[in-house]
Coordinates of C-alpha atoms and ligand atoms in Angstrom, one line a residue:
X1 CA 70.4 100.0 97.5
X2 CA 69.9 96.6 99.1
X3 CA 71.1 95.5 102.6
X4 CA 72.7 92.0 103.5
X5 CA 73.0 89.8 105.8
X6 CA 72.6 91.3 109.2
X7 CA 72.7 95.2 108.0
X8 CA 69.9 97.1 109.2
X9 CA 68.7 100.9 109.4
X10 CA 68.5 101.8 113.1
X11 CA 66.7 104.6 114.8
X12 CA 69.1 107.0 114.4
X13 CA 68.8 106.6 110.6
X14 CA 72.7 105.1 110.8
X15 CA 73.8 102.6 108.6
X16 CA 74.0 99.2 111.4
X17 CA 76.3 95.9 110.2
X18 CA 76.7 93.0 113.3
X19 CA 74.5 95.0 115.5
X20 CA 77.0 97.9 115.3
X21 CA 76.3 101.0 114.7
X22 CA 79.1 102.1 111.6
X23 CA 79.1 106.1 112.4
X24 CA 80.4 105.0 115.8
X25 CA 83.0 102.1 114.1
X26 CA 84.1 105.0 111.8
X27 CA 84.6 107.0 115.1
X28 CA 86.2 104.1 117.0
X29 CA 88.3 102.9 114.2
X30 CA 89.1 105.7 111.4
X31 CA 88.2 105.4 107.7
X32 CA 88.7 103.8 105.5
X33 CA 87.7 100.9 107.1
X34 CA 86.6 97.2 106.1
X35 CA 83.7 96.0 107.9
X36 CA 83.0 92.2 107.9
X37 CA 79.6 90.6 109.6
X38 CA 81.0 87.9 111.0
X39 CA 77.5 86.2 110.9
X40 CA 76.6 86.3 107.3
X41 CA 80.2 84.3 106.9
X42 CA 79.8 82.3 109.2
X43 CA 76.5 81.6 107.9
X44 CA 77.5 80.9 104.6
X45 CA 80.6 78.6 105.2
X46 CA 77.4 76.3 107.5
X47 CA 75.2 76.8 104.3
X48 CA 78.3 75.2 101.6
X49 CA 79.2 72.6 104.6
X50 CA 75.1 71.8 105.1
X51 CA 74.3 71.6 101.9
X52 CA 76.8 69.1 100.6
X53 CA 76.7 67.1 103.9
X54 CA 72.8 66.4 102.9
X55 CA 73.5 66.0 98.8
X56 CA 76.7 64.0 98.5
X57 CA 78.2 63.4 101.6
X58 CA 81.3 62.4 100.4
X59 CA 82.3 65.9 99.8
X60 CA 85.1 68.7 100.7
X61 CA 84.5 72.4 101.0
X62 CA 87.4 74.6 100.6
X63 CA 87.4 77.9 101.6
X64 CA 89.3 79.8 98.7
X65 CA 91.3 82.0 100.7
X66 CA 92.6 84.5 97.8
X67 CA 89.2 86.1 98.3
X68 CA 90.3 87.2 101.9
X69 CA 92.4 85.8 104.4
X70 CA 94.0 86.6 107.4
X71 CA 95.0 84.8 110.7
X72 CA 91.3 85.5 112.2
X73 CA 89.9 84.2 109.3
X74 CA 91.6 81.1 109.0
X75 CA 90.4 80.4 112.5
X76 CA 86.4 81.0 111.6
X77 CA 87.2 78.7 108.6
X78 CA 88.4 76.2 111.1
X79 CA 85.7 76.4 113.5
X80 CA 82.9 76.4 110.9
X81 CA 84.9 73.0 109.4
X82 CA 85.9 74.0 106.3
X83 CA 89.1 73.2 104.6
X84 CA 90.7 76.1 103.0
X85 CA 92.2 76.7 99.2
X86 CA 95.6 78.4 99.7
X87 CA 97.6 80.0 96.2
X88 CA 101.1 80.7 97.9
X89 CA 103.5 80.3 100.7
X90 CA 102.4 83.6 101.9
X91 CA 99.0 82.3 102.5
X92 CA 100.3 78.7 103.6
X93 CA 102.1 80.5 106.3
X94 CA 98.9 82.8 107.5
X95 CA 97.0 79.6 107.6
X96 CA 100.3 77.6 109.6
X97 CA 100.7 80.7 112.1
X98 CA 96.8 80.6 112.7
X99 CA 97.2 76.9 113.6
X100 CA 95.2 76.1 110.4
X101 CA 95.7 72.2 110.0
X102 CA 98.1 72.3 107.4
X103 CA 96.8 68.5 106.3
X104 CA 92.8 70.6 105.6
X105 CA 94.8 72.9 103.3
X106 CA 94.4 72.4 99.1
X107 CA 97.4 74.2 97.9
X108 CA 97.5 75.8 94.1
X109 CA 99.5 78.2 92.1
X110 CA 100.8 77.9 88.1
X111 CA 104.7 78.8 89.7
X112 CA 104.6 77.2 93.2
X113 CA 108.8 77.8 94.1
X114 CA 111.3 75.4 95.1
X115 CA 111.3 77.0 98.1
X116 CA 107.4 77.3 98.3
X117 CA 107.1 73.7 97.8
X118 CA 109.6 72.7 100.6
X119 CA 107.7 74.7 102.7
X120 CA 104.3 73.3 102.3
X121 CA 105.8 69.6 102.4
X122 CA 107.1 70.1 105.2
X123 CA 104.2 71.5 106.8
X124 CA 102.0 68.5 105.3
X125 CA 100.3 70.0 103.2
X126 CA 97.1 68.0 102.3
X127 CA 96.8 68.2 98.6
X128 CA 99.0 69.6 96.1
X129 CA 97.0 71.1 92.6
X130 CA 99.6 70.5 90.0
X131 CA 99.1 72.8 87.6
X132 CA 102.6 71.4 84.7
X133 CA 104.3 68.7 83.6
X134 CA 107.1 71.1 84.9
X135 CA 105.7 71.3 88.2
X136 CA 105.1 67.7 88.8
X137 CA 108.6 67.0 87.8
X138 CA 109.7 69.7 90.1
X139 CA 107.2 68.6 93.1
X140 CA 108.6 64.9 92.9
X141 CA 112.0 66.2 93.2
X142 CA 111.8 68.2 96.4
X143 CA 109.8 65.1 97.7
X144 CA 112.4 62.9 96.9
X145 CA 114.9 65.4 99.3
X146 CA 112.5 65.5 101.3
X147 CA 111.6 61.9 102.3
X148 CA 108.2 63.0 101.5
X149 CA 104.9 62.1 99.7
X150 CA 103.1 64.5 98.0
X151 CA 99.3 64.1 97.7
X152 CA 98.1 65.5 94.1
X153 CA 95.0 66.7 92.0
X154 CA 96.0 67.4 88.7
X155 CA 94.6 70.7 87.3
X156 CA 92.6 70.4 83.7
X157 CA 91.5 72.8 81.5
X158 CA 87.6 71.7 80.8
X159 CA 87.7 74.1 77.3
X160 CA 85.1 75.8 79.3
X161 CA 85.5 79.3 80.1
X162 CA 82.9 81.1 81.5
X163 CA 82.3 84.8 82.9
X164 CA 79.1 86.6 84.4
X165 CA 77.0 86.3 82.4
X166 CA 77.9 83.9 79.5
X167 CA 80.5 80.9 78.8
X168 CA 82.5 79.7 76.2
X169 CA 83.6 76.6 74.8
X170 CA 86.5 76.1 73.6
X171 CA 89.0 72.9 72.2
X172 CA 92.2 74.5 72.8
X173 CA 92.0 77.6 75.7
X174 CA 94.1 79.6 75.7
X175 CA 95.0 79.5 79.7
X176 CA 98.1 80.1 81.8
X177 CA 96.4 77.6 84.5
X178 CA 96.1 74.0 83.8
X179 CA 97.0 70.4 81.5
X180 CA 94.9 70.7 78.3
X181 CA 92.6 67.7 77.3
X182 CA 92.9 68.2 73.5
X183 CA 96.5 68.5 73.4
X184 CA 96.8 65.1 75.7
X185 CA 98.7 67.3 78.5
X186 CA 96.4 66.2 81.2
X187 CA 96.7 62.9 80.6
X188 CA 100.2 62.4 80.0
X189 CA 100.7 64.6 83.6
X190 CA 98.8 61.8 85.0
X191 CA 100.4 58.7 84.2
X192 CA 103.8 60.4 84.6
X193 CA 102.3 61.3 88.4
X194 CA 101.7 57.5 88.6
X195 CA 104.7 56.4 87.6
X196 CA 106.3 59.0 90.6
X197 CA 107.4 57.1 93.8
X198 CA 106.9 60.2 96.2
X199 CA 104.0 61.1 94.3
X200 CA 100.3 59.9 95.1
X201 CA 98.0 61.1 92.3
X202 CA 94.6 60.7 94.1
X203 CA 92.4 63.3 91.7
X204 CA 91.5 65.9 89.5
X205 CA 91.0 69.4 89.1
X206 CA 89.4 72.6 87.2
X207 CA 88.1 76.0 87.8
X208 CA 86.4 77.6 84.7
X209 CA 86.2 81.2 86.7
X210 CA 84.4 83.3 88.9
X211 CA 81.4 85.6 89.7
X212 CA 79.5 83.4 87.1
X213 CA 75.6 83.4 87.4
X214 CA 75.0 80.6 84.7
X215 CA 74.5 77.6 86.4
X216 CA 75.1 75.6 82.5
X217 CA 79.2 76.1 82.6
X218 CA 79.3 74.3 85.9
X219 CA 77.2 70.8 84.4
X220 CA 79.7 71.5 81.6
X221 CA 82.7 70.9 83.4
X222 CA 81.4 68.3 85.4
X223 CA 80.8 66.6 82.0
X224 CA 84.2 67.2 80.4
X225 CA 85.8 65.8 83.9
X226 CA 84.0 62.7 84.6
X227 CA 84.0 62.1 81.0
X228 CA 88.0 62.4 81.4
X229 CA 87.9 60.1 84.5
X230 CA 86.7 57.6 82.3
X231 CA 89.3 58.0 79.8
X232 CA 91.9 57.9 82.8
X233 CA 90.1 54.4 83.9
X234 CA 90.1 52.9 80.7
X235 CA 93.8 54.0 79.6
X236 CA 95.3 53.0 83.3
X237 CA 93.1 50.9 84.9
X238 CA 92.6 53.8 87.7
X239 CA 89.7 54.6 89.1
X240 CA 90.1 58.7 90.5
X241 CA 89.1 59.2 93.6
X242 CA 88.7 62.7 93.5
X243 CA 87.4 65.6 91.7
X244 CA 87.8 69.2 92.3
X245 CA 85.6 71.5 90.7
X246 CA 86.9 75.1 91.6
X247 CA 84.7 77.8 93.3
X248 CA 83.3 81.1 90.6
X249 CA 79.7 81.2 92.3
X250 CA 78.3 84.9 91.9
X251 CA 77.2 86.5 94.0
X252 CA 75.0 90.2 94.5
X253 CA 76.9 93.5 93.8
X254 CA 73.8 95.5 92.6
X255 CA 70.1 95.4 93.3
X256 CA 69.2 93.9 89.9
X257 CA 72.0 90.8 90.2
X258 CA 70.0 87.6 91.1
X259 CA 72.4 84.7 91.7
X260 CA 71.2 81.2 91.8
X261 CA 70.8 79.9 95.5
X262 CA 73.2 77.4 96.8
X263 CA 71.2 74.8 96.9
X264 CA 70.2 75.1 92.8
X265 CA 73.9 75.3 92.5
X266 CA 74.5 72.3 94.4
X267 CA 72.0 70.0 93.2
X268 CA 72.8 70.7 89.5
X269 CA 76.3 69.3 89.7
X270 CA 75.8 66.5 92.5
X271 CA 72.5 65.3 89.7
X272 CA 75.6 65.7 87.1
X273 CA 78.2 63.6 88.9
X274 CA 75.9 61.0 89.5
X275 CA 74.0 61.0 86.2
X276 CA 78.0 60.4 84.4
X277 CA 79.4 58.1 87.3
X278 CA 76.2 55.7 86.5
X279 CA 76.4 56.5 82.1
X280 CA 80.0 55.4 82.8
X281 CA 80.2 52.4 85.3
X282 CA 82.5 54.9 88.0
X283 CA 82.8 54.9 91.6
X284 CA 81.7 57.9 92.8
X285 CA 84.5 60.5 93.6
X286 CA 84.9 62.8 96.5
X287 CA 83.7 66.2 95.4
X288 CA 85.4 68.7 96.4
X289 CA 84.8 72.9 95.7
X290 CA 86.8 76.3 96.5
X291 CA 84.0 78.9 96.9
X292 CA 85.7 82.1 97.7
X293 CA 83.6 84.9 96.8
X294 CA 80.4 83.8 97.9
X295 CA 81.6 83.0 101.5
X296 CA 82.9 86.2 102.1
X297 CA 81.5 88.5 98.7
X298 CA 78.3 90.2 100.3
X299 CA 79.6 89.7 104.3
X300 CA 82.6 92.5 103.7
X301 CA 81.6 96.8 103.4
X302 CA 84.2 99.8 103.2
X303 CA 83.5 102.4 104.7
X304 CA 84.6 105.7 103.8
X305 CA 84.8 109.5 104.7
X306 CA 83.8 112.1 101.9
X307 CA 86.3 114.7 101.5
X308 CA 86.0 117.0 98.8
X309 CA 83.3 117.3 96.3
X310 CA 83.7 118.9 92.8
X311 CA 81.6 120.5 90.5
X312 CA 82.9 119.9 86.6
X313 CA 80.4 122.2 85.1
X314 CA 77.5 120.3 82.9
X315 CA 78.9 117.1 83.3
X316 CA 79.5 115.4 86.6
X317 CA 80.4 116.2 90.3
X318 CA 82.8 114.0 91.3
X319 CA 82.6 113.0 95.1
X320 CA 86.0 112.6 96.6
X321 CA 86.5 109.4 99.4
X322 CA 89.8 108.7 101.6
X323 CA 90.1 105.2 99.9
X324 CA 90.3 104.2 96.3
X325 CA 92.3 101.7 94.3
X326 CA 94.2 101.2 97.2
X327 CA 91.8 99.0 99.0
X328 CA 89.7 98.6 95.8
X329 CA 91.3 97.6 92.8
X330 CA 88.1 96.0 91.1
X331 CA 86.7 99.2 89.5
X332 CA 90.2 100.2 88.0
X333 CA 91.0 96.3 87.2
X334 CA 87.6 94.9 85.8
X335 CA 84.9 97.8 85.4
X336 CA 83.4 96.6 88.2
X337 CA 80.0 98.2 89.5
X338 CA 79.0 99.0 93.4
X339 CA 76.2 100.2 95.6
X340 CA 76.6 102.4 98.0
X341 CA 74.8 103.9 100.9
X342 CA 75.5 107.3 103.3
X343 CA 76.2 105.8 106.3
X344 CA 75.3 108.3 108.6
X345 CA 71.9 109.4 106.9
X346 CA 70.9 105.6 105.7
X347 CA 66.8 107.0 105.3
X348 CA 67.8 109.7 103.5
X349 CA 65.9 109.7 100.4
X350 CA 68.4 109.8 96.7
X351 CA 68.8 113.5 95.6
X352 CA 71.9 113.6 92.7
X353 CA 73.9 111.6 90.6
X354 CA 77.6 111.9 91.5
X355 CA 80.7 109.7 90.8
X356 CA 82.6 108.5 93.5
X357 CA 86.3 109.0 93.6
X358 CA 89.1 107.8 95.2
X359 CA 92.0 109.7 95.9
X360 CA 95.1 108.1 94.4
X361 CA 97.0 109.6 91.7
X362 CA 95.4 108.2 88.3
X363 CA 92.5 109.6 86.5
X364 CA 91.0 105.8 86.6
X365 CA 90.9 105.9 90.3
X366 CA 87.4 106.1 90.6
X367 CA 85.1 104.0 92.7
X368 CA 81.6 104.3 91.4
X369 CA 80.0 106.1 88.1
X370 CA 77.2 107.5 88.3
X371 CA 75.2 106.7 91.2
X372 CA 72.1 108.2 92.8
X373 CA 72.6 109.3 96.2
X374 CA 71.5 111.9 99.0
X375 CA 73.3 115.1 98.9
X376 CA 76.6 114.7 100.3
X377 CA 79.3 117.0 102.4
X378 CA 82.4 116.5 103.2
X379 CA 82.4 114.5 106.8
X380 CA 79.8 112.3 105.5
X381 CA 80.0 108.2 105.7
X382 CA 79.9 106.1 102.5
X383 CA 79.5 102.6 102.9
X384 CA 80.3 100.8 99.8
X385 CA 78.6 97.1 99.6
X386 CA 79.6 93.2 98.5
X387 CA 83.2 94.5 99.2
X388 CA 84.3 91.3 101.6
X389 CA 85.6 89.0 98.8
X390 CA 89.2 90.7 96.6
X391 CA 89.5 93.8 98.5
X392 CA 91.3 93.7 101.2
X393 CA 93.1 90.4 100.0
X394 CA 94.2 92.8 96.7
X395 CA 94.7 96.7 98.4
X396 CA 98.1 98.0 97.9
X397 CA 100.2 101.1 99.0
X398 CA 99.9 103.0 95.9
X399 CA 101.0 106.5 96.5
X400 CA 102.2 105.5 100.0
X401 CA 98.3 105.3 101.5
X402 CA 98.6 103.2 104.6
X403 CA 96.5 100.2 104.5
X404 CA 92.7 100.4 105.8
X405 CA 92.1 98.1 109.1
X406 CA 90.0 95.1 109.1
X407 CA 87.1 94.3 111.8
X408 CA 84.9 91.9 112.3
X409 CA 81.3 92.7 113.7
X410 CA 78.7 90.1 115.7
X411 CA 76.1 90.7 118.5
X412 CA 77.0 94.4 118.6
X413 CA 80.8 93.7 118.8
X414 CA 83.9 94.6 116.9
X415 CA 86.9 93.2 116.7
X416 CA 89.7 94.1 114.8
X417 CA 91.2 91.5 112.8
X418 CA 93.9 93.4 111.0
X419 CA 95.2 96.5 112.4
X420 CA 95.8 99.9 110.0
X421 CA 98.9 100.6 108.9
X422 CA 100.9 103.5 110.0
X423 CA 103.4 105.5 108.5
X424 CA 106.6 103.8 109.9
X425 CA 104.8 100.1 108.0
X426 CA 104.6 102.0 105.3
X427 CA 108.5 102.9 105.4
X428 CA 109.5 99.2 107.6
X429 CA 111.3 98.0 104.8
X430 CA 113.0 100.7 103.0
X431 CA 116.7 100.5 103.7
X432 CA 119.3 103.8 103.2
X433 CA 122.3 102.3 101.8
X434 CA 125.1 104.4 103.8
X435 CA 126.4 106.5 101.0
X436 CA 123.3 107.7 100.4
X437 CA 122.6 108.8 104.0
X438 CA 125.8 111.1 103.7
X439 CA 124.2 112.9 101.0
X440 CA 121.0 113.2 103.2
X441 CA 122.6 114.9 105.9
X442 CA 124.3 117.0 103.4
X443 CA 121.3 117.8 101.5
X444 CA 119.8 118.9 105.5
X445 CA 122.7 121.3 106.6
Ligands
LIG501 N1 89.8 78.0 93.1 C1 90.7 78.5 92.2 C2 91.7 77.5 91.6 C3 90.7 79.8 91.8 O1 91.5 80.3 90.9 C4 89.7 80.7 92.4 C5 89.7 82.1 92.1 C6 88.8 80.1 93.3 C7 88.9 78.8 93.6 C8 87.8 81.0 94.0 O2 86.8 81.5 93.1 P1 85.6 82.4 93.6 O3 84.6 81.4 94.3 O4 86.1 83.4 94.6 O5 85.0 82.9 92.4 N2 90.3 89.0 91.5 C9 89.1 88.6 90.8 C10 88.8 87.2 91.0 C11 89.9 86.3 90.7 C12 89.5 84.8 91.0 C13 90.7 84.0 91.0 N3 90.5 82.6 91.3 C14 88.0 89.6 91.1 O6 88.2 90.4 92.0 O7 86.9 89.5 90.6

């Protein structure tokens, strides 16, 4: 086990996140519940703002707001000065309703609508990442209707793609996101954007993944882009003002993961940018990045109530918690790994090795293999870690499971940022056409 941020073992052996105790949040609240420390975000939004401040000034960070967003969110990400990544019109309108400054918002997405794209114009939308020649075409056209301008950073696939622990390279990827540099996509999308009247093409972008702990992938891409910008300045005679290089900084699910520090991260592509802006002759650009994980990754825990525990004879015993792939899709989706620790008896020293399980229908639904814990009874509090960043932002009402509430924790308060769902959300949208409602009351007499 590890602890993060502000977590601490109190006196009471309890399991403590933003100076609150979580046996009394699990009273106070119900379980399952996502806990956020509200300090160790804000703390790493100032340490991405800081940090590029100091190294290259000229710089934009995005909040990437797939990894978790909300109304109360978008606020912190406003206060702390960030902009904010958005990937639909469902997250443009969170940020809108939150008063986000539509003008700070960075707005992706391989199939933005007609609709969609109305919406964020409308809204002024700061920066459109055109991911087609399609979607340019498209985006200039509801401009045109619109009487608008559409700021735009055209997405490229660097042939880099990298994972946790390793990265490929590649001359053709095989991507749904992005213009390809080999096949000429990119640039053709660019001097078509130039060409567009309600079109200003102001940069570039890429993203070559996420949770990646290689530092190499990153001075990749920032290779393959400026190297691209030059080819843009010497085929058009424009000089690109900006480059976006994604977000995919790991971060710490177990106690053995060791992820770079931000500043190692930072340094290594600001020494890149410069190093090719002199090699070439360029201006420098803006640099802008989407972390989304690592602002929010290790700040979020779920907390959960064992219920039943069973015994399978000789080969495991599977602990039973009231979540699962419901509000954690990760293990199912990706084989992902956890830590955990028993809330309520934090000091308690490891005693078994149990599996924990959720309790959807589907064999897979299982949140941990094989960890070491105390012994556990039903009642007891399991805290699972580095949930913050695609849980809550990719939970689901499988089987009808109402959806976990959200808090935030600081100074030894909670606030409740999202509440649980109830039983009449989970049936809010269902509609009974009227012939079927005849043979419901037929089917009760
Ligand atoms: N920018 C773009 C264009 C992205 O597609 C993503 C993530 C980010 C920024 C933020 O990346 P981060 O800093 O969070 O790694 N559901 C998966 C992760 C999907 C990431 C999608 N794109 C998971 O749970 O691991």
């Amino acid at each position: 086990m590890f602890l993060t941020g502000t977590m601490r073992i109190n006196a009471a052996g309890h399991l403590e996140i933003g100076g609150c105790d979580t046996v009394e949040l699990a009273k106070q609240y119900g379980t399952p519940l996502y806990i956020m420390d509200e300090t160790l975000i804000r703390q790493n939004c100032a340490a991405y703002r800081d940090t590029f401040a100091a190294l290259y000034p000229d710089s934009l960070v995005a909040y990437a707001g797939k990894a978790f967003l909300t109304t109360a969110m978008c606020c912190l990400v406003e206060e702390e000065g960030l902009a904010l990544d958005v990937a639909s019109g469902g997250e443009i309108y969170t940020a809108h309703v939150a008063g986000f400054p539509a003008s700070r918002m960075i707005y992706h997405g391989n199939n933005k609508t007609p609709d969609e794209i109305r919406f964020a114009l409308d809204l002024g939308v700061g920066r459109f990442v055109v991911d087609s020649l399609s979607e340019l075409e498209l985006l200039n056209e509801v401009a045109v209707a619109a009487g608008k301008t559409a700021t735009v950073l055209i997405r490229v696939k660097p042939g880099i793609e990298a994972h946790t622990h390793h990265y490929i390279q590649t001359g053709q990827m095989d991507s749904k996101f992005g213009l390809g540099l080999a096949d000429g996509q990119a640039l053709a999308a660019v001097k078509t954007a130039l060409k567009m009247k309600h079109i200003k093409f102001t940069g570039l972008h890429c993203h070559i993944g996420s949770q990646i702990f290689d530092l190499k992938p990153f001075q990749l891409a920032v290779h393959v882009m400026m190297d691209f910008i030059q080819e843009i300045r010497k085929k058009t005679g424009v000089s690109v003002q900006e480059l976006d290089l994604g977000g995919g900084f790991g971060i710490r699910y177990l106690r053995d993961d060791n992820p770079y520090a931000l500043t190692e991260f930072v340094e290594l592509i600001v020494t890149a940018v410069n190093a090719k802006a002199a090699e070439h002759n360029l201006p420098l650009p803006k640099l802008l990045v989407e972390p989304g994980r690592s602002i929010v990754g290790e700040a979020g825990t779920t907390l959960y109530t064992v219920g039943t525990i069973k015994d399978v004879p000789g080969i495991r015993r599977y602990v039973a918690v009231d979540g699962g792939m419901t509000d954690n899709l990760r293990t199912a989706l990706y084989e992902a790994k956890y830590e955990a620790i028993v809330a309520n008896k934090a000091k308690a020293a490891a005693e078994e090795t149990v599996s924990i399980a959720g309790r959807a229908c589907e064999s897979g639904d299982i949140l941990i293999w094989d960890i070491e814990l105390p012994a556990l009874k039903r009642g007891d509090l399991l805290a699972v870690l580095s949930t913050g960043a695609y849980h809550y932002s990719m939970s689901n009402n499988y089987n009808r499971f109402p959806r976990p509430a959200v808090v935030f924790v600081r100074d030894g308060r909670a606030d409740v940022v999202v509440e649980r769902e109830t039983y009449a959300d989970i049936t809010r949208n269902d509609v009974i056409p009227p012939r079927l409602q005849q043979s419901v009351r037929q089917a009760a007499k």
